[in-house]
mmCIF file of C-alpha atoms in Angstrom:
data_model
loop_
_atom_site.group_PDB
_atom_site.id
_atom_site.type_symbol
_atom_site.label_atom_id
_atom_site.label_comp_id
_atom_site.label_asym_id
_atom_site.label_seq_id
_atom_site.Cartn_x
_atom_site.Cartn_y
_atom_site.Cartn_z
ATOM 1 C CA MET V 1 170.455 151.766 5.102
ATOM 2 C CA SER V 2 169.600 148.088 4.755
ATOM 3 C CA HIS V 3 172.393 145.559 4.385
ATOM 4 C CA LYS V 4 173.822 144.912 0.931
ATOM 5 C CA ILE V 5 173.513 141.839 -1.237
ATOM 6 C CA ILE V 6 175.946 140.759 -3.968
ATOM 7 C CA THR V 7 174.467 139.077 -7.040
ATOM 8 C CA ILE V 8 176.627 137.511 -9.718
ATOM 9 C CA GLY V 9 175.569 136.622 -13.244
ATOM 10 C CA ARG V 10 178.095 134.668 -15.263
ATOM 11 C CA GLN V 11 178.987 133.077 -18.556
ATOM 12 C CA PHE V 12 179.538 129.331 -18.424
ATOM 13 C CA GLY V 13 183.188 128.591 -17.772
ATOM 14 C CA SER V 14 184.053 132.115 -16.632
ATOM 15 C CA GLY V 15 184.624 131.055 -13.026
ATOM 16 C CA GLY V 16 181.790 133.237 -11.754
ATOM 17 C CA SER V 17 180.721 130.815 -9.043
ATOM 18 C CA GLU V 18 184.264 130.426 -7.716
ATOM 19 C CA ILE V 19 184.720 134.193 -7.707
ATOM 20 C CA GLY V 20 181.437 134.600 -5.848
ATOM 21 C CA GLU V 21 182.442 132.066 -3.209
ATOM 22 C CA LEU V 22 185.895 133.558 -2.715
ATOM 23 C CA THR V 23 184.373 137.035 -2.420
ATOM 24 C CA ALA V 24 181.876 135.815 0.163
ATOM 25 C CA ASN V 25 184.653 134.122 2.148
ATOM 26 C CA ALA V 26 186.769 137.272 2.056
ATOM 27 C CA LEU V 27 183.855 139.356 3.343
ATOM 28 C CA GLY V 28 182.739 136.741 5.862
ATOM 29 C CA ILE V 29 179.195 136.488 4.497
ATOM 30 C CA PRO V 30 177.096 133.500 3.310
ATOM 31 C CA PHE V 31 177.333 132.216 -0.273
ATOM 32 C CA TYR V 32 174.510 130.616 -2.248
ATOM 33 C CA ASP V 33 174.777 128.875 -5.599
ATOM 34 C CA ARG V 34 174.123 125.139 -5.822
ATOM 35 C CA GLU V 35 173.017 125.309 -2.206
ATOM 36 C CA LEU V 36 169.769 126.753 -3.550
ATOM 37 C CA ILE V 37 169.077 123.467 -5.350
ATOM 38 C CA GLU V 38 169.344 121.478 -2.129
ATOM 39 C CA MET V 39 167.219 124.011 -0.268
ATOM 40 C CA ALA V 40 164.564 123.908 -2.983
ATOM 41 C CA SER V 41 164.612 120.109 -2.848
ATOM 42 C CA GLN V 42 163.822 120.184 0.873
ATOM 43 C CA GLU V 43 161.096 122.799 0.457
ATOM 44 C CA MET V 44 159.422 121.119 -2.515
ATOM 45 C CA GLY V 45 159.853 117.506 -1.437
ATOM 46 C CA ILE V 46 161.405 116.621 -4.803
ATOM 47 C CA ASP V 47 164.736 114.858 -5.315
ATOM 48 C CA SER V 48 167.579 117.299 -5.955
ATOM 49 C CA PHE V 49 168.662 115.249 -9.000
ATOM 50 C CA ASP V 50 165.352 116.045 -10.697
ATOM 51 C CA LEU V 51 165.578 119.706 -9.743
ATOM 52 C CA GLU V 52 169.128 120.013 -11.016
ATOM 53 C CA ARG V 53 167.864 119.184 -14.512
ATOM 54 C CA VAL V 54 165.606 122.258 -14.512
ATOM 55 C CA ASP V 55 167.833 124.587 -12.477
ATOM 56 C CA GLU V 56 168.156 127.909 -14.314
ATOM 57 C CA THR V 57 166.000 126.682 -17.196
ATOM 58 C CA ALA V 58 162.652 127.981 -18.403
ATOM 59 C CA MET V 59 159.927 126.169 -20.284
ATOM 60 C CA SER V 60 159.068 127.685 -23.645
ATOM 61 C CA ARG V 61 155.900 129.744 -23.342
ATOM 62 C CA PHE V 62 154.869 128.418 -26.743
ATOM 63 C CA ARG V 63 154.864 124.858 -25.404
ATOM 64 C CA ILE V 64 153.079 125.434 -22.103
ATOM 65 C CA LEU V 65 150.003 127.587 -22.514
ATOM 66 C CA ARG V 66 148.060 126.321 -19.489
ATOM 67 C CA PRO V 67 148.744 124.394 -16.245
ATOM 68 C CA ASP V 68 150.044 120.897 -16.827
ATOM 69 C CA PRO V 69 148.022 118.336 -14.799
ATOM 70 C CA ALA V 70 150.853 115.812 -15.205
ATOM 71 C CA ALA V 71 153.443 118.126 -13.658
ATOM 72 C CA ALA V 72 155.178 116.926 -10.519
ATOM 73 C CA ILE V 73 153.318 117.714 -7.298
ATOM 74 C CA ASN V 74 155.383 119.616 -4.747
ATOM 75 C CA ALA V 75 154.862 121.197 -1.352
ATOM 76 C CA VAL V 76 155.361 124.778 -2.562
ATOM 77 C CA THR V 77 153.293 125.217 -5.722
ATOM 78 C CA GLY V 78 151.139 122.090 -5.568
ATOM 79 C CA TYR V 79 150.370 120.567 -8.952
ATOM 80 C CA GLY V 80 149.564 121.781 -12.445
ATOM 81 C CA MET V 81 152.644 123.971 -12.836
ATOM 82 C CA PRO V 82 155.680 122.935 -14.926
ATOM 83 C CA LEU V 83 158.634 121.939 -12.766
ATOM 84 C CA ASN V 84 160.723 124.736 -14.310
ATOM 85 C CA ASP V 85 158.286 127.361 -13.049
ATOM 86 C CA SER V 86 157.895 125.674 -9.663
ATOM 87 C CA MET V 87 161.660 125.648 -9.279
ATOM 88 C CA TYR V 88 161.933 129.339 -10.146
ATOM 89 C CA LEU V 89 159.186 130.348 -7.710
ATOM 90 C CA THR V 90 160.650 128.218 -4.915
ATOM 91 C CA GLN V 91 164.134 129.644 -5.388
ATOM 92 C CA ARG V 92 162.671 133.138 -5.555
ATOM 93 C CA ILE V 93 161.042 132.623 -2.149
ATOM 94 C CA LEU V 94 164.308 131.243 -0.766
ATOM 95 C CA ILE V 95 166.348 134.146 -2.148
ATOM 96 C CA GLU V 96 163.964 136.679 -0.614
ATOM 97 C CA LYS V 97 164.066 134.937 2.787
ATOM 98 C CA LEU V 98 167.840 134.509 2.816
ATOM 99 C CA ALA V 99 168.383 138.131 1.794
ATOM 100 C CA GLU V 100 166.221 139.287 4.703
ATOM 101 C CA LYS V 101 168.558 137.549 7.159
ATOM 102 C CA GLY V 102 171.623 139.589 6.243
ATOM 103 C CA PRO V 103 174.283 140.294 3.613
ATOM 104 C CA CYS V 104 175.198 137.417 1.319
ATOM 105 C CA VAL V 105 176.256 136.471 -2.215
ATOM 106 C CA PHE V 106 173.892 134.887 -4.745
ATOM 107 C CA VAL V 107 175.005 133.377 -8.045
ATOM 108 C CA GLY V 108 172.535 133.473 -10.944
ATOM 109 C CA ARG V 109 168.832 132.592 -10.616
ATOM 110 C CA CYS V 110 167.640 136.143 -11.366
ATOM 111 C CA ALA V 111 168.580 137.253 -7.833
ATOM 112 C CA ASP V 112 169.525 140.730 -9.062
ATOM 113 C CA VAL V 113 166.017 141.381 -10.385
ATOM 114 C CA ILE V 114 164.244 139.563 -7.551
ATOM 115 C CA LEU V 115 165.930 141.781 -4.945
ATOM 116 C CA LYS V 116 166.233 145.082 -6.821
ATOM 117 C CA ASP V 117 163.406 146.791 -4.909
ATOM 118 C CA ARG V 118 164.086 145.074 -1.570
ATOM 119 C CA HIS V 119 167.775 145.605 -0.754
ATOM 120 C CA PRO V 120 170.773 147.614 -1.927
ATOM 121 C CA CYS V 121 172.563 145.253 -4.311
ATOM 122 C CA VAL V 122 175.931 144.998 -5.992
ATOM 123 C CA ASN V 123 175.044 143.392 -9.334
ATOM 124 C CA VAL V 124 177.931 142.184 -11.477
ATOM 125 C CA PHE V 125 178.245 139.949 -14.508
ATOM 126 C CA ILE V 126 181.355 137.809 -14.898
ATOM 127 C CA CYS V 127 182.662 137.020 -18.379
ATOM 128 C CA ALA V 128 185.895 135.699 -19.889
ATOM 129 C CA SER V 129 187.461 134.997 -23.263
ATOM 130 C CA LYS V 130 186.223 131.980 -25.193
ATOM 131 C CA LYS V 131 189.721 130.502 -25.067
ATOM 132 C CA ASP V 132 189.928 130.712 -21.279
ATOM 133 C CA ARG V 133 186.415 129.384 -20.828
ATOM 134 C CA ILE V 134 187.122 126.363 -23.037
ATOM 135 C CA ALA V 135 190.355 125.667 -21.163
ATOM 136 C CA ARG V 136 188.568 125.857 -17.816
ATOM 137 C CA ILE V 137 185.761 123.538 -18.893
ATOM 138 C CA THR V 138 188.020 120.927 -20.507
ATOM 139 C CA GLU V 139 190.091 120.760 -17.336
ATOM 140 C CA ARG V 140 187.120 120.624 -14.993
ATOM 141 C CA TYR V 141 184.944 118.126 -16.854
ATOM 142 C CA PHE V 142 187.619 116.120 -18.716
ATOM 143 C CA ILE V 143 186.080 116.729 -22.146
ATOM 144 C CA SER V 144 187.504 117.797 -25.489
ATOM 145 C CA GLU V 145 187.796 121.414 -26.605
ATOM 146 C CA ARG V 146 185.078 120.802 -29.175
ATOM 147 C CA GLN V 147 182.743 119.423 -26.515
ATOM 148 C CA ALA V 148 183.576 122.351 -24.249
ATOM 149 C CA ALA V 149 182.754 124.873 -26.962
ATOM 150 C CA GLU V 150 179.408 123.179 -27.564
ATOM 151 C CA ALA V 151 178.677 123.138 -23.818
ATOM 152 C CA ILE V 152 179.381 126.867 -23.640
ATOM 153 C CA ARG V 153 176.954 127.534 -26.467
ATOM 154 C CA LYS V 154 174.182 125.430 -24.915
ATOM 155 C CA VAL V 155 174.550 126.543 -21.292
ATOM 156 C CA ASP V 156 174.847 130.239 -22.127
ATOM 157 C CA ARG V 157 171.765 129.995 -24.347
ATOM 158 C CA LYS V 158 169.873 128.237 -21.533
ATOM 159 C CA ARG V 159 170.887 130.839 -18.963
ATOM 160 C CA ARG V 160 169.960 133.718 -21.258
ATOM 161 C CA PHE V 161 166.537 132.239 -21.986
ATOM 162 C CA TYR V 162 165.913 131.582 -18.289
ATOM 163 C CA TYR V 163 166.895 135.106 -17.228
ATOM 164 C CA GLU V 164 164.961 136.850 -19.964
ATOM 165 C CA SER V 165 161.888 134.613 -19.491
ATOM 166 C CA TYR V 166 161.490 135.509 -15.814
ATOM 167 C CA THR V 167 162.625 139.141 -15.933
ATOM 168 C CA ASP V 168 162.290 142.160 -18.197
ATOM 169 C CA ALA V 169 166.071 142.549 -18.335
ATOM 170 C CA GLU V 170 168.725 141.457 -20.826
ATOM 171 C CA TRP V 171 171.160 138.765 -19.671
ATOM 172 C CA GLY V 172 174.767 139.938 -19.683
ATOM 173 C CA SER V 173 173.897 143.521 -20.603
ATOM 174 C CA ILE V 174 175.462 146.544 -18.956
ATOM 175 C CA ASP V 175 171.923 147.919 -18.683
ATOM 176 C CA SER V 176 171.078 145.002 -16.372
ATOM 177 C CA HIS V 177 174.190 145.095 -14.170
ATOM 178 C CA GLN V 178 176.371 147.666 -12.452
ATOM 179 C CA ALA V 179 179.562 146.161 -13.867
ATOM 180 C CA LEU V 180 180.673 143.632 -16.465
ATOM 181 C CA LEU V 181 183.967 142.129 -15.296
ATOM 182 C CA ASN V 182 186.202 140.273 -17.743
ATOM 183 C CA VAL V 183 188.288 137.812 -15.723
ATOM 184 C CA SER V 184 190.603 137.161 -18.662
ATOM 185 C CA MET V 185 191.622 140.827 -18.643
ATOM 186 C CA LEU V 186 191.454 141.567 -14.915
ATOM 187 C CA GLY V 187 192.540 138.273 -13.392
ATOM 188 C CA LYS V 188 190.709 136.481 -10.597
ATOM 189 C CA GLU V 189 192.188 138.395 -7.662
ATOM 190 C CA ARG V 190 191.572 141.815 -9.209
ATOM 191 C CA THR V 191 188.006 140.821 -10.102
ATOM 192 C CA ILE V 192 187.340 139.795 -6.499
ATOM 193 C CA GLN V 193 188.857 143.021 -5.212
ATOM 194 C CA ILE V 194 186.640 145.128 -7.472
ATOM 195 C CA ILE V 195 183.510 143.366 -6.195
ATOM 196 C CA LYS V 196 184.675 143.812 -2.592
ATOM 197 C CA ASP V 197 185.341 147.512 -3.207
ATOM 198 C CA MET V 198 181.862 147.949 -4.690
ATOM 199 C CA TYR V 199 180.337 146.167 -1.711
ATOM 200 C CA LEU V 200 182.264 148.157 0.885
ATOM 201 C CA HIS V 201 181.724 151.508 -0.817
ATOM 202 C CA GLU V 202 179.510 153.805 1.249
ATOM 203 C CA GLU V 203 176.933 155.868 -0.612
ATOM 204 C CA ASN V 204 177.114 159.576 0.089
#
């Protein structure tokens, strides 16, 4: 059997990226989240600051009906394609190449769907209570609870639209993932252990 890949979807403020990194460290395998932005920047020849603005975002199909001649030129998709789509395609190529090298952990960016027919995957979605997510975001970004709640609404909506624009799956649905793990109920350590157990489990 081919090596396994762990993919992690997550609500904003749930700690999904941290859980993914700690799981990767515990298993001794590579971890990819924001690293994919820097890699895409090198591949495309576009500043990572510009790419960060469109990371995990999708352009409305109602707004872009044909190639945009004013879109940024890049080394991967050339010109005429919205930067959002160029970013998705570049990260897709990177995810496929990195997954071929060996087991690893990917956070977000539709990795679960991109790899579903290529490698055995452990696909989980990390969620948490609104209260815990607000507390985490206020502490991390030094903003008010009201600002944190609004950030949660906007980022989750953006991630859902991105995921559902580039796949035929539903973001955060049990039909799209093998497990939905609530960190507020399980705790961080138990959540990590469950993902490790799923990864290490041998199919009969």
